[in-house]
Structures are given as C-alpha cells and as structure tokens.
Short mmCIF file of N, CA and C in Angstrom, two decimals:
data_model
loop_
_atom_site.label_atom_id
_atom_site.label_comp_id
_atom_site.label_asym_id
_atom_site.label_seq_id
_atom_site.Cartn_x
_atom_site.Cartn_y
_atom_site.Cartn_z
N MET A 1 213.29 -112.74 -23.00
CA MET A 1 214.64 -113.25 -23.23
C MET A 1 214.70 -114.64 -22.62
N TYR A 2 215.17 -115.59 -23.30
CA TYR A 2 215.42 -116.94 -22.84
C TYR A 2 216.89 -117.05 -22.54
N VAL A 3 217.30 -117.54 -21.37
CA VAL A 3 218.65 -117.74 -20.99
C VAL A 3 218.82 -119.28 -21.06
N SER A 4 219.68 -119.69 -22.00
CA SER A 4 219.97 -121.15 -22.18
C SER A 4 220.93 -121.63 -21.11
N ALA A 5 221.01 -122.88 -21.00
CA ALA A 5 221.93 -123.52 -20.02
C ALA A 5 223.37 -123.13 -20.45
N ARG A 6 223.61 -123.12 -21.74
CA ARG A 6 224.92 -122.70 -22.26
C ARG A 6 225.31 -121.28 -21.85
N SER A 7 224.36 -120.35 -21.98
CA SER A 7 224.61 -118.92 -21.50
C SER A 7 224.83 -118.85 -20.05
N ASP A 8 224.01 -119.56 -19.28
CA ASP A 8 224.10 -119.56 -17.77
C ASP A 8 225.48 -120.18 -17.36
N TYR A 9 225.83 -121.31 -18.00
CA TYR A 9 227.16 -121.92 -17.60
C TYR A 9 228.24 -120.97 -18.01
N ALA A 10 228.21 -120.37 -19.10
CA ALA A 10 229.28 -119.49 -19.64
C ALA A 10 229.46 -118.35 -18.62
N LEU A 11 228.39 -117.79 -18.11
CA LEU A 11 228.52 -116.65 -17.19
C LEU A 11 229.06 -117.17 -15.82
N ARG A 12 228.58 -118.31 -15.40
CA ARG A 12 229.05 -118.83 -14.13
C ARG A 12 230.56 -119.17 -14.25
N ALA A 13 230.98 -119.71 -15.31
CA ALA A 13 232.38 -120.00 -15.54
C ALA A 13 233.23 -118.80 -15.54
N MET A 14 232.74 -117.74 -16.28
CA MET A 14 233.50 -116.48 -16.33
C MET A 14 233.55 -115.79 -14.97
N LEU A 15 232.59 -115.92 -14.21
CA LEU A 15 232.55 -115.36 -12.82
C LEU A 15 233.53 -116.12 -11.95
N ALA A 16 233.50 -117.43 -12.13
CA ALA A 16 234.50 -118.22 -11.33
C ALA A 16 235.94 -117.90 -11.62
N VAL A 17 236.24 -117.65 -12.89
CA VAL A 17 237.61 -117.25 -13.27
C VAL A 17 237.92 -115.89 -12.78
N ALA A 18 236.92 -114.95 -12.88
CA ALA A 18 237.12 -113.58 -12.49
C ALA A 18 237.28 -113.50 -10.99
N ALA A 19 236.70 -114.37 -10.23
CA ALA A 19 236.78 -114.38 -8.75
C ALA A 19 238.19 -114.69 -8.35
N GLU A 20 238.86 -115.54 -9.17
CA GLU A 20 240.23 -115.90 -8.79
C GLU A 20 241.23 -114.73 -9.14
N ASP A 21 240.93 -113.97 -10.10
CA ASP A 21 241.84 -112.90 -10.54
C ASP A 21 241.07 -111.85 -11.34
N PRO A 22 240.37 -110.89 -10.59
CA PRO A 22 239.59 -109.84 -11.20
C PRO A 22 240.26 -108.97 -12.19
N VAL A 23 241.69 -108.85 -12.07
CA VAL A 23 242.35 -108.00 -12.93
C VAL A 23 242.66 -108.64 -14.23
N GLY A 24 242.73 -109.96 -14.25
CA GLY A 24 242.87 -110.70 -15.49
C GLY A 24 244.29 -111.08 -15.88
N GLY A 25 244.45 -112.26 -16.43
CA GLY A 25 245.67 -112.61 -17.06
C GLY A 25 246.68 -113.26 -16.08
N GLY A 26 246.45 -113.23 -14.78
CA GLY A 26 247.45 -113.74 -13.82
C GLY A 26 247.18 -115.17 -13.33
N VAL A 27 246.08 -115.46 -12.81
CA VAL A 27 245.85 -116.73 -12.17
C VAL A 27 245.12 -117.71 -13.16
N LEU A 28 245.67 -118.84 -13.32
CA LEU A 28 245.01 -119.79 -14.27
C LEU A 28 244.12 -120.71 -13.53
N VAL A 29 242.93 -120.97 -14.06
CA VAL A 29 241.92 -121.86 -13.48
C VAL A 29 241.79 -123.00 -14.42
N LYS A 30 241.82 -124.16 -13.90
CA LYS A 30 241.69 -125.39 -14.79
C LYS A 30 240.23 -125.62 -15.11
N ALA A 31 239.86 -126.20 -16.26
CA ALA A 31 238.56 -126.43 -16.70
C ALA A 31 237.88 -127.45 -15.73
N GLY A 32 238.61 -128.40 -15.25
CA GLY A 32 238.05 -129.37 -14.28
C GLY A 32 237.59 -128.70 -13.00
N ALA A 33 238.38 -127.71 -12.56
CA ALA A 33 238.08 -127.05 -11.34
C ALA A 33 236.82 -126.14 -11.56
N LEU A 34 236.78 -125.54 -12.70
CA LEU A 34 235.60 -124.69 -13.04
C LEU A 34 234.30 -125.59 -13.10
N ALA A 35 234.41 -126.70 -13.78
CA ALA A 35 233.28 -127.63 -13.84
C ALA A 35 232.81 -128.07 -12.43
N GLY A 36 233.71 -128.48 -11.68
CA GLY A 36 233.47 -128.92 -10.37
C GLY A 36 232.79 -127.86 -9.40
N SER A 37 233.43 -126.71 -9.44
CA SER A 37 233.01 -125.66 -8.58
C SER A 37 231.59 -125.09 -8.94
N GLN A 38 231.22 -125.14 -10.27
CA GLN A 38 230.01 -124.59 -10.75
C GLN A 38 228.99 -125.71 -11.17
N ASP A 39 229.35 -126.98 -10.97
CA ASP A 39 228.45 -128.08 -11.29
C ASP A 39 227.97 -128.10 -12.63
N ILE A 40 229.00 -127.94 -13.56
CA ILE A 40 228.79 -127.92 -14.97
C ILE A 40 229.45 -129.10 -15.60
N PRO A 41 228.78 -129.88 -16.45
CA PRO A 41 229.31 -131.04 -17.12
C PRO A 41 230.60 -130.54 -17.77
N LEU A 42 231.74 -131.30 -17.59
CA LEU A 42 233.07 -130.87 -18.13
C LEU A 42 232.99 -130.86 -19.66
N SER A 43 232.39 -131.89 -20.28
CA SER A 43 232.44 -131.96 -21.76
C SER A 43 231.69 -130.78 -22.34
N PHE A 44 230.59 -130.39 -21.69
CA PHE A 44 229.80 -129.24 -22.10
C PHE A 44 230.57 -127.93 -21.86
N LEU A 45 231.26 -127.83 -20.76
CA LEU A 45 231.99 -126.68 -20.44
C LEU A 45 233.21 -126.39 -21.37
N GLN A 46 233.81 -127.49 -21.83
CA GLN A 46 234.97 -127.32 -22.75
C GLN A 46 234.53 -126.67 -24.05
N GLY A 47 233.45 -126.95 -24.64
CA GLY A 47 232.98 -126.22 -25.78
C GLY A 47 232.75 -124.80 -25.53
N ILE A 48 232.17 -124.46 -24.38
CA ILE A 48 231.85 -123.14 -24.00
C ILE A 48 233.21 -122.30 -23.84
N LEU A 49 234.17 -122.91 -23.22
CA LEU A 49 235.45 -122.34 -22.97
C LEU A 49 236.10 -121.96 -24.32
N VAL A 50 235.99 -122.85 -25.22
CA VAL A 50 236.55 -122.58 -26.69
C VAL A 50 235.86 -121.38 -27.24
N ASP A 51 234.55 -121.25 -27.10
CA ASP A 51 233.86 -120.06 -27.65
C ASP A 51 234.26 -118.82 -27.00
N LEU A 52 234.48 -118.81 -25.59
CA LEU A 52 234.94 -117.63 -24.86
C LEU A 52 236.34 -117.26 -25.20
N ARG A 53 237.17 -118.20 -25.46
CA ARG A 53 238.54 -117.85 -25.94
C ARG A 53 238.52 -117.25 -27.26
N ARG A 54 237.74 -117.88 -28.23
CA ARG A 54 237.62 -117.31 -29.57
C ARG A 54 237.08 -115.87 -29.59
N ALA A 55 236.25 -115.57 -28.65
CA ALA A 55 235.63 -114.28 -28.54
C ALA A 55 236.58 -113.25 -27.87
N GLY A 56 237.73 -113.72 -27.45
CA GLY A 56 238.71 -112.83 -26.79
C GLY A 56 238.41 -112.49 -25.37
N LEU A 57 237.65 -113.34 -24.72
CA LEU A 57 237.21 -113.05 -23.34
C LEU A 57 238.10 -113.87 -22.34
N LEU A 58 238.64 -114.97 -22.85
CA LEU A 58 239.57 -115.82 -22.05
C LEU A 58 240.85 -116.06 -22.75
N LEU A 59 241.85 -116.34 -21.94
CA LEU A 59 243.16 -116.74 -22.46
C LEU A 59 243.28 -118.14 -21.98
N SER A 60 243.89 -119.03 -22.83
CA SER A 60 244.13 -120.40 -22.49
C SER A 60 245.62 -120.72 -22.50
N HIS A 61 246.04 -121.47 -21.54
CA HIS A 61 247.44 -121.97 -21.51
C HIS A 61 247.42 -123.41 -21.42
N ARG A 62 248.13 -124.04 -22.24
CA ARG A 62 248.18 -125.59 -22.33
C ARG A 62 249.20 -126.14 -21.28
N GLY A 63 249.08 -127.39 -21.08
CA GLY A 63 250.02 -128.11 -20.30
C GLY A 63 249.44 -128.37 -18.88
N THR A 64 250.29 -129.13 -18.07
CA THR A 64 249.88 -129.51 -16.75
C THR A 64 249.65 -128.39 -15.84
N GLU A 65 250.41 -127.24 -16.04
CA GLU A 65 250.21 -126.05 -15.19
C GLU A 65 249.22 -125.05 -15.92
N GLY A 66 248.63 -125.50 -17.06
CA GLY A 66 247.78 -124.56 -17.79
C GLY A 66 246.40 -124.38 -17.23
N GLY A 67 245.61 -123.65 -17.95
CA GLY A 67 244.24 -123.33 -17.51
C GLY A 67 243.75 -122.09 -18.23
N TYR A 68 242.73 -121.45 -17.66
CA TYR A 68 242.15 -120.28 -18.27
C TYR A 68 242.22 -119.04 -17.35
N ALA A 69 242.36 -117.90 -18.00
CA ALA A 69 242.41 -116.64 -17.28
C ALA A 69 241.68 -115.60 -18.12
N LEU A 70 241.27 -114.58 -17.50
CA LEU A 70 240.49 -113.52 -18.15
C LEU A 70 241.38 -112.81 -19.18
N ALA A 71 240.94 -112.50 -20.33
CA ALA A 71 241.76 -111.75 -21.34
C ALA A 71 241.79 -110.23 -20.98
N ARG A 72 240.78 -109.78 -20.26
CA ARG A 72 240.74 -108.39 -19.82
C ARG A 72 240.29 -108.37 -18.34
N PRO A 73 240.47 -107.23 -17.78
CA PRO A 73 240.00 -107.09 -16.33
C PRO A 73 238.47 -107.37 -16.27
N ALA A 74 238.01 -107.91 -15.20
CA ALA A 74 236.58 -108.19 -15.01
C ALA A 74 235.70 -106.99 -15.19
N ALA A 75 236.21 -105.86 -14.88
CA ALA A 75 235.44 -104.56 -14.98
C ALA A 75 235.24 -104.22 -16.41
N GLU A 76 235.97 -104.82 -17.34
CA GLU A 76 235.88 -104.57 -18.75
C GLU A 76 235.17 -105.59 -19.59
N ILE A 77 234.57 -106.59 -18.89
CA ILE A 77 233.86 -107.69 -19.59
C ILE A 77 232.42 -107.62 -19.04
N SER A 78 231.56 -107.42 -20.07
CA SER A 78 230.15 -107.23 -19.64
C SER A 78 229.40 -108.57 -19.70
N VAL A 79 228.33 -108.66 -19.17
CA VAL A 79 227.37 -109.84 -19.23
C VAL A 79 227.03 -110.03 -20.72
N GLY A 80 226.75 -108.95 -21.44
CA GLY A 80 226.45 -108.98 -22.86
C GLY A 80 227.53 -109.58 -23.65
N ASP A 81 228.79 -109.23 -23.33
CA ASP A 81 229.95 -109.82 -24.10
C ASP A 81 229.88 -111.38 -23.99
N VAL A 82 229.66 -111.84 -22.79
CA VAL A 82 229.62 -113.34 -22.60
C VAL A 82 228.45 -113.94 -23.32
N LEU A 83 227.29 -113.37 -23.14
CA LEU A 83 226.05 -113.92 -23.81
C LEU A 83 226.21 -113.99 -25.30
N ARG A 84 226.76 -112.91 -25.91
CA ARG A 84 226.95 -112.89 -27.32
C ARG A 84 228.04 -113.90 -27.80
N ALA A 85 229.01 -114.12 -26.95
CA ALA A 85 230.07 -115.10 -27.32
C ALA A 85 229.56 -116.42 -27.45
N VAL A 86 228.56 -116.82 -26.59
CA VAL A 86 228.15 -118.27 -26.67
C VAL A 86 226.82 -118.41 -27.25
N GLY A 87 226.01 -117.31 -27.44
CA GLY A 87 224.72 -117.45 -27.99
C GLY A 87 224.34 -116.66 -29.18
N GLY A 88 225.21 -115.78 -29.58
CA GLY A 88 224.83 -114.86 -30.65
C GLY A 88 223.95 -113.69 -30.15
N SER A 89 222.85 -113.51 -30.87
CA SER A 89 221.98 -112.44 -30.62
C SER A 89 221.32 -112.51 -29.23
N LEU A 90 221.18 -111.42 -28.58
CA LEU A 90 220.49 -111.37 -27.21
C LEU A 90 219.01 -111.82 -27.31
N THR A 91 218.41 -111.37 -28.33
CA THR A 91 216.98 -111.67 -28.50
C THR A 91 216.69 -112.33 -29.89
N THR A 92 215.82 -113.19 -29.94
CA THR A 92 215.51 -113.84 -31.17
C THR A 92 213.98 -113.94 -31.33
N VAL A 93 213.57 -113.85 -32.56
CA VAL A 93 212.15 -114.01 -32.95
C VAL A 93 212.09 -115.21 -33.94
N ARG A 94 211.47 -116.28 -33.49
CA ARG A 94 211.44 -117.51 -34.33
C ARG A 94 212.87 -117.95 -34.79
N GLY A 95 213.77 -117.81 -33.82
CA GLY A 95 215.16 -118.28 -34.10
C GLY A 95 216.07 -117.40 -34.83
N LEU A 96 215.61 -116.09 -35.18
CA LEU A 96 216.34 -115.13 -35.91
C LEU A 96 216.55 -113.96 -35.04
N PRO A 97 217.67 -113.19 -35.15
CA PRO A 97 217.90 -111.94 -34.49
C PRO A 97 216.61 -111.02 -34.62
N ALA A 98 216.28 -110.33 -33.59
CA ALA A 98 215.08 -109.46 -33.52
C ALA A 98 215.07 -108.49 -34.82
N GLU A 99 216.24 -108.04 -35.14
CA GLU A 99 216.33 -107.03 -36.27
C GLU A 99 215.87 -107.64 -37.64
N HIS A 100 215.82 -108.94 -37.69
CA HIS A 100 215.38 -109.66 -38.92
C HIS A 100 213.89 -109.87 -39.00
N ALA A 101 213.22 -109.63 -37.94
CA ALA A 101 211.73 -109.89 -37.88
C ALA A 101 211.08 -108.90 -38.80
N ASP A 102 210.15 -109.45 -39.62
CA ASP A 102 209.49 -108.63 -40.55
C ASP A 102 208.03 -109.07 -40.68
N TYR A 103 207.18 -108.11 -40.63
CA TYR A 103 205.76 -108.37 -40.49
C TYR A 103 205.04 -107.39 -41.50
N GLU A 104 203.87 -107.93 -41.98
CA GLU A 104 203.02 -107.08 -42.80
C GLU A 104 201.66 -106.84 -42.22
N GLY A 105 200.90 -105.94 -42.65
CA GLY A 105 199.56 -105.74 -42.18
C GLY A 105 199.38 -105.33 -40.80
N VAL A 106 198.43 -105.96 -40.07
CA VAL A 106 198.15 -105.54 -38.71
C VAL A 106 199.25 -105.89 -37.74
N ALA A 107 200.16 -106.79 -38.08
CA ALA A 107 201.21 -107.17 -37.25
C ALA A 107 202.53 -106.38 -37.42
N SER A 108 202.44 -105.41 -38.29
CA SER A 108 203.70 -104.66 -38.73
C SER A 108 204.34 -103.92 -37.50
N GLY A 109 203.61 -103.60 -36.50
CA GLY A 109 204.17 -102.92 -35.36
C GLY A 109 204.97 -103.86 -34.45
N LEU A 110 204.82 -105.11 -34.61
CA LEU A 110 205.54 -106.08 -33.81
C LEU A 110 207.10 -105.92 -33.83
N ARG A 111 207.63 -105.69 -35.05
CA ARG A 111 209.07 -105.55 -35.19
C ARG A 111 209.57 -104.47 -34.23
N GLU A 112 208.92 -103.33 -34.12
CA GLU A 112 209.33 -102.26 -33.22
C GLU A 112 209.32 -102.73 -31.74
N VAL A 113 208.32 -103.51 -31.42
CA VAL A 113 208.33 -104.04 -30.05
C VAL A 113 209.50 -104.96 -29.77
N TRP A 114 209.78 -105.81 -30.74
CA TRP A 114 210.93 -106.74 -30.57
C TRP A 114 212.32 -106.06 -30.44
N LEU A 115 212.43 -104.96 -31.24
CA LEU A 115 213.56 -104.13 -31.25
C LEU A 115 213.75 -103.36 -29.92
N ALA A 116 212.60 -102.92 -29.38
CA ALA A 116 212.60 -102.26 -28.09
C ALA A 116 213.00 -103.23 -27.03
N VAL A 117 212.49 -104.40 -27.01
CA VAL A 117 212.81 -105.40 -26.01
C VAL A 117 214.31 -105.73 -26.11
N HIS A 118 214.84 -105.88 -27.38
CA HIS A 118 216.20 -106.09 -27.53
C HIS A 118 217.08 -104.97 -26.94
N GLY A 119 216.64 -103.77 -27.24
CA GLY A 119 217.39 -102.62 -26.64
C GLY A 119 217.43 -102.57 -25.19
N ALA A 120 216.27 -102.94 -24.53
CA ALA A 120 216.18 -102.85 -23.13
C ALA A 120 217.04 -103.94 -22.46
N ILE A 121 217.02 -105.12 -23.09
CA ILE A 121 217.95 -106.18 -22.58
C ILE A 121 219.44 -105.85 -22.77
N ALA A 122 219.73 -105.27 -23.92
CA ALA A 122 221.03 -104.83 -24.17
C ALA A 122 221.58 -103.81 -23.18
N LEU A 123 220.72 -102.93 -22.84
CA LEU A 123 221.05 -101.86 -21.94
C LEU A 123 221.50 -102.51 -20.53
N VAL A 124 220.80 -103.39 -20.08
CA VAL A 124 221.16 -104.02 -18.81
C VAL A 124 222.37 -104.86 -18.89
N VAL A 125 222.39 -105.76 -19.87
CA VAL A 125 223.59 -106.69 -19.96
C VAL A 125 224.87 -106.05 -20.41
N ASP A 126 224.77 -105.02 -21.19
CA ASP A 126 225.98 -104.32 -21.63
C ASP A 126 226.55 -103.45 -20.61
N ARG A 127 225.80 -103.00 -19.63
CA ARG A 127 226.41 -102.09 -18.62
C ARG A 127 226.68 -102.82 -17.29
N THR A 128 226.39 -104.08 -17.26
CA THR A 128 226.71 -104.92 -16.07
C THR A 128 227.96 -105.77 -16.36
N THR A 129 228.98 -105.54 -15.56
CA THR A 129 230.25 -106.21 -15.72
C THR A 129 230.40 -107.41 -14.83
N LEU A 130 231.40 -108.23 -15.14
CA LEU A 130 231.70 -109.32 -14.11
C LEU A 130 232.06 -108.74 -12.83
N ALA A 131 232.79 -107.68 -12.84
CA ALA A 131 233.21 -107.03 -11.51
C ALA A 131 232.00 -106.54 -10.76
N ASP A 132 231.02 -106.02 -11.45
CA ASP A 132 229.74 -105.67 -10.76
C ASP A 132 229.15 -106.81 -10.00
N LEU A 133 229.09 -107.89 -10.71
CA LEU A 133 228.43 -109.10 -10.19
C LEU A 133 229.22 -109.75 -9.02
N LEU A 134 230.54 -109.56 -9.05
CA LEU A 134 231.35 -110.01 -8.01
C LEU A 134 231.46 -109.04 -6.82
N GLY A 135 230.84 -107.85 -7.06
CA GLY A 135 230.98 -106.88 -5.90
C GLY A 135 232.31 -106.15 -5.88
N VAL A 136 233.08 -106.26 -6.95
CA VAL A 136 234.41 -105.62 -7.03
C VAL A 136 234.16 -104.21 -7.47
N GLY A 137 233.29 -104.00 -8.37
CA GLY A 137 232.91 -102.61 -8.86
C GLY A 137 231.63 -102.22 -8.28
N GLN A 138 231.16 -101.08 -8.67
CA GLN A 138 229.90 -100.58 -8.37
C GLN A 138 228.89 -100.92 -9.33
N TRP A 139 227.58 -101.01 -8.90
CA TRP A 139 226.52 -101.31 -9.91
C TRP A 139 226.66 -100.26 -10.96
N PRO A 140 226.32 -100.57 -12.24
CA PRO A 140 226.52 -99.64 -13.36
C PRO A 140 225.95 -98.25 -13.13
N ALA A 141 226.72 -97.29 -13.61
CA ALA A 141 226.41 -95.89 -13.50
C ALA A 141 225.00 -95.61 -13.96
N GLY A 142 224.26 -94.76 -13.25
CA GLY A 142 222.89 -94.40 -13.66
C GLY A 142 221.95 -95.33 -13.08
N ALA A 143 222.33 -96.47 -12.47
CA ALA A 143 221.34 -97.34 -11.95
C ALA A 143 221.27 -97.07 -10.44
N GLU A 144 220.06 -96.99 -9.95
CA GLU A 144 219.87 -96.71 -8.50
C GLU A 144 220.32 -97.90 -7.69
N GLU A 145 219.83 -99.10 -8.17
CA GLU A 145 220.26 -100.32 -7.47
C GLU A 145 220.10 -101.54 -8.43
N SER A 146 220.88 -102.59 -8.07
CA SER A 146 220.77 -103.76 -8.96
C SER A 146 219.42 -104.35 -8.86
N PRO A 147 218.82 -104.72 -10.00
CA PRO A 147 217.46 -105.42 -9.98
C PRO A 147 217.52 -106.73 -9.09
N ALA A 148 218.71 -107.31 -8.96
CA ALA A 148 218.78 -108.52 -8.23
C ALA A 148 219.02 -108.22 -6.75
N ARG A 149 219.23 -107.05 -6.34
CA ARG A 149 219.54 -106.79 -4.89
C ARG A 149 218.25 -106.32 -4.21
#
C-alpha cells in the first residue's frame, strides 16, 4: 500500500478537526488553522477539504466565523472512509483498483494475491476510527493491540 501525501494530509486534517470536537458538528476549525497546525500547504489542503466535504465526512460553514466540523462523530469515521474520499481505491495495480487486475498463464494467481492484500488493508483501515487514533475510543474490537503501539 502506498500512502500518498494527499492521503496523509487528509487523515491529519481529519484528526485535527476531530481533536477539537470528537462528537462532531459543534466546533468549527478554520482551514488556515488546520494547515498551520499540521504543516500542510494551505492551497493543497483546500482541495482535500473539498473532497472530504463531498464525501460527507466534513461539514463546511462559510463566512468569517466559518470553518470545518466533522459530519459524524469521530467514532463513526474510519481511516478507510478518509482514504477512499481522497484517493479512491485502497490498493491499485498499475494504477487500477486491485479487482481490475487480470492475468493469464503463469501469472494468473497474482489477481488473488492482490485481492487478499486489498482485503487485509481494508480490514485494518475500516475498523480503525478517528476516535481510536485520538485515544477517545478503544482499539478496534478483536484486535489485541494497535500495530502502532
């Protein structure tokens, strides 16, 4: 799995918004404050925030008192939700989603490998929420311990 700067920035921005209001919808965080606190170029971040809003993960409010807030509680937004919102498929083979990989002959088994890799990644990122990463919730059910801990 390749984690692009865009995906990394999106997750960091979502975590920064969630840290302000883990329940969501209450506290507004300005794009400039997010860019500054996470050392993300503001022009790059603005495009990411548009994608996150379109995906229904963030709410935006215009005006001088405006900003961004979580559309749902942090415990209901997974890392996978954020990754898909800004990057599409979690795994790609030659730039296409893993499920589109097609091989013939001796390489025909590769498709199953790529699908298994995709499934393993999805398992981790879809059961890890923003709340888990902030320490608000518990590490996902069924996991002994966070791989990062």
